[in-house]
Amino acid sequence: SGMRFGEIASLEWQDIDFPDGRILIRDTKTSQNRYVFLTSEITKVLRNRHSGQRSGLIFTSRTGGKVDRISKAYSRTADDLFNEGVADSRQRVCFHTLRHTYASWLVQKGVDLYSVKELMGHADFKMTTRYSHLAPEGLRRKAKVLEGSLEEKAEVWTGVLKGSC
């Protein structure tokens, strides 16, 4: 979904709109509410957890409160699968990596950067442009849109000029 951990931890059942297929994200990092759209996978997970509640946290800690950190099981799994021998902390896979993967996959599937910005909830377009290198073919296709245009325009102007003399 591209959601931040804090957004997921704060989700309440009243934020889920199954009929409309979206989740309301409140009090985001950018202080702007936004919607995340339900995929079939997200819907399945939420429906499996849902037992008719209309309010309350969706994901709770063992004591029933708000989850305040990533589980050790997630961290151990990421370390076992991806982080062995990785010394540079910037190269380590962590929960936030899922957010970057979501944005990267959107761009690689041809989603325009403005839509990625909105889906990610970025306040500044500059943050979204870091993914632009993932779609060079899209830029190449867009640059070729004008291919042949000069010849077409030249023919039109040649016809106009011949007709006006």
Short mmCIF file of C-alpha atoms in Angstrom, two decimals, residues 8-165:
data_model
loop_
_atom_site.label_atom_id
_atom_site.label_comp_id
_atom_site.label_asym_id
_atom_site.label_seq_id
_atom_site.Cartn_x
_atom_site.Cartn_y
_atom_site.Cartn_z
CA ILE A 8 -0.56 1.44 9.63
CA ALA A 9 -0.21 1.38 13.42
CA SER A 10 -2.80 4.17 13.71
CA LEU A 11 -5.42 2.56 11.48
CA GLU A 12 -8.85 2.19 12.99
CA TRP A 13 -11.79 0.20 11.64
CA GLN A 14 -13.74 3.39 11.00
CA ASP A 15 -11.03 4.36 8.47
CA ILE A 16 -11.73 1.33 6.26
CA ASP A 17 -14.34 1.78 3.56
CA PHE A 18 -14.78 -1.68 2.06
CA PRO A 19 -17.60 -0.69 -0.34
CA ASP A 20 -15.58 2.20 -1.77
CA GLY A 21 -12.32 0.25 -1.67
CA ARG A 22 -10.23 2.74 0.25
CA ILE A 23 -8.61 3.55 3.57
CA LEU A 24 -8.59 7.02 5.09
CA ILE A 25 -5.15 7.89 6.44
CA ARG A 26 -5.47 10.52 9.16
CA ASP A 27 -2.82 12.77 10.67
CA THR A 28 -0.10 11.88 8.21
CA LYS A 29 3.50 13.02 8.32
CA THR A 30 2.50 15.89 6.02
CA SER A 31 -0.54 16.77 8.18
CA GLN A 32 -2.81 16.09 5.21
CA ASN A 33 -5.38 13.32 5.28
CA ARG A 34 -5.24 11.08 2.23
CA TYR A 35 -6.71 7.88 0.89
CA VAL A 36 -4.99 4.60 0.16
CA PHE A 37 -6.79 2.25 -2.16
CA LEU A 38 -7.54 -1.33 -1.24
CA THR A 39 -6.03 -4.02 -3.42
CA SER A 40 -7.54 -7.50 -3.31
CA GLU A 41 -4.64 -8.62 -1.10
CA ILE A 42 -5.15 -5.81 1.42
CA THR A 43 -8.90 -6.40 1.44
CA LYS A 44 -8.35 -10.11 2.15
CA VAL A 45 -6.01 -9.38 5.09
CA LEU A 46 -8.38 -6.83 6.59
CA ARG A 47 -11.49 -8.97 6.14
CA ASN A 48 -9.70 -11.86 7.87
CA ARG A 49 -9.00 -9.59 10.87
CA HIS A 50 -12.42 -7.96 10.86
CA SER A 51 -15.13 -9.33 13.10
CA GLY A 52 -17.74 -6.63 12.77
CA GLN A 53 -15.96 -3.90 14.71
CA ARG A 54 -16.81 -0.35 13.73
CA SER A 55 -14.13 1.34 15.79
CA GLY A 56 -10.85 0.64 17.52
CA LEU A 57 -7.35 -0.06 16.29
CA ILE A 58 -6.95 -2.67 13.58
CA PHE A 59 -3.48 -3.78 14.67
CA THR A 60 -2.82 -3.88 18.40
CA SER A 61 0.08 -4.74 20.64
CA ARG A 62 -0.03 -7.80 22.89
CA THR A 63 -1.51 -5.61 25.61
CA GLY A 64 -4.22 -4.29 23.29
CA GLY A 65 -2.66 -0.85 22.80
CA LYS A 66 -1.17 0.84 19.77
CA VAL A 67 1.78 -0.93 18.17
CA ASP A 68 4.80 1.33 18.64
CA ARG A 69 7.58 -0.60 16.88
CA ILE A 70 8.23 -3.11 14.14
CA SER A 71 8.12 -6.67 15.40
CA LYS A 72 11.36 -8.49 16.09
CA ALA A 73 10.10 -11.31 13.86
CA TYR A 74 9.95 -8.94 10.87
CA SER A 75 13.43 -7.59 11.59
CA ARG A 76 14.90 -11.09 12.03
CA THR A 77 13.30 -12.27 8.80
CA ALA A 78 14.58 -9.25 6.85
CA ASP A 79 18.04 -9.74 8.32
CA ASP A 80 18.08 -13.46 7.47
CA LEU A 81 16.83 -12.94 3.92
CA PHE A 82 18.47 -9.68 2.86
CA ASN A 83 20.86 -8.12 5.36
CA GLU A 84 23.52 -10.72 5.97
CA GLY A 85 26.90 -9.07 5.47
CA VAL A 86 25.40 -5.64 4.75
CA ALA A 87 27.40 -3.16 6.82
CA ASP A 88 26.05 0.12 5.39
CA SER A 89 22.78 0.85 7.22
CA ARG A 90 21.49 2.71 4.14
CA GLN A 91 21.62 -0.54 2.18
CA ARG A 92 19.81 -2.66 4.76
CA VAL A 93 16.26 -3.86 4.13
CA CYS A 94 13.88 -2.55 6.77
CA PHE A 95 10.14 -1.99 7.03
CA HIS A 96 10.41 1.36 5.22
CA THR A 97 11.95 -0.49 2.27
CA LEU A 98 8.44 -1.76 1.51
CA ARG A 99 7.33 1.84 0.95
CA HIS A 100 10.16 2.46 -1.51
CA THR A 101 9.40 -0.81 -3.27
CA TYR A 102 5.76 0.22 -3.68
CA ALA A 103 6.76 3.52 -5.30
CA SER A 104 9.40 1.86 -7.46
CA TRP A 105 6.98 -0.76 -8.76
CA LEU A 106 4.37 1.90 -9.57
CA VAL A 107 6.89 3.83 -11.67
CA GLN A 108 8.18 0.68 -13.36
CA LYS A 109 4.58 -0.20 -14.32
CA GLY A 110 4.20 3.19 -16.03
CA VAL A 111 2.34 5.17 -13.36
CA ASP A 112 3.04 8.89 -13.80
CA LEU A 113 5.05 10.64 -11.11
CA TYR A 114 2.19 12.95 -10.09
CA SER A 115 0.01 9.90 -9.29
CA VAL A 116 2.90 8.29 -7.40
CA LYS A 117 3.29 11.51 -5.38
CA GLU A 118 -0.38 11.47 -4.43
CA LEU A 119 -0.45 7.75 -3.63
CA MET A 120 2.65 8.06 -1.46
CA GLY A 121 1.42 11.17 0.31
CA HIS A 122 4.55 13.16 -0.49
CA ALA A 123 4.20 16.84 0.39
CA ASP A 124 6.90 17.82 -2.06
CA PHE A 125 7.26 16.62 -5.64
CA LYS A 126 11.02 16.58 -5.17
CA MET A 127 10.71 13.51 -2.96
CA THR A 128 8.84 11.66 -5.72
CA THR A 129 11.29 12.53 -8.49
CA ARG A 130 13.88 10.23 -6.90
CA TYR A 131 11.98 7.39 -8.59
CA SER A 132 12.01 8.93 -12.07
CA HIS A 133 15.12 7.01 -13.20
CA LEU A 134 13.08 3.81 -13.01
CA ALA A 135 11.03 4.70 -16.09
CA PRO A 136 13.48 5.66 -18.87
CA GLU A 137 11.41 3.83 -21.51
CA GLY A 138 8.38 5.93 -20.65
CA LEU A 139 10.38 9.10 -21.23
CA ARG A 140 11.74 7.73 -24.49
CA ARG A 141 8.20 6.98 -25.74
CA LYS A 142 7.01 10.44 -24.74
CA ALA A 143 9.93 12.10 -26.52
CA LYS A 144 9.01 10.27 -29.72
CA VAL A 145 5.44 11.57 -29.66
CA LEU A 146 6.54 14.47 -31.84
CA GLU A 147 8.37 12.23 -34.28
CA GLY A 148 7.33 13.16 -37.80
CA SER A 149 5.71 16.41 -36.68
CA LEU A 150 8.20 18.66 -38.46
CA GLU A 151 7.55 16.98 -41.79
CA GLU A 152 3.76 17.26 -41.28
CA LYS A 153 4.01 20.95 -40.38
CA ALA A 154 6.32 21.61 -43.30
CA GLU A 155 3.81 20.04 -45.70
CA VAL A 156 0.98 22.14 -44.28
CA TRP A 157 2.99 25.36 -44.54
CA THR A 158 4.20 24.49 -48.03
CA GLY A 159 0.57 24.02 -49.10
CA VAL A 160 -0.46 27.31 -47.47
CA LEU A 161 2.38 29.21 -49.07
CA LYS A 162 1.70 27.74 -52.54
CA GLY A 163 -1.99 28.52 -52.26
CA SER A 164 -1.47 32.13 -51.21
CA CYS A 165 0.78 33.10 -54.12
#
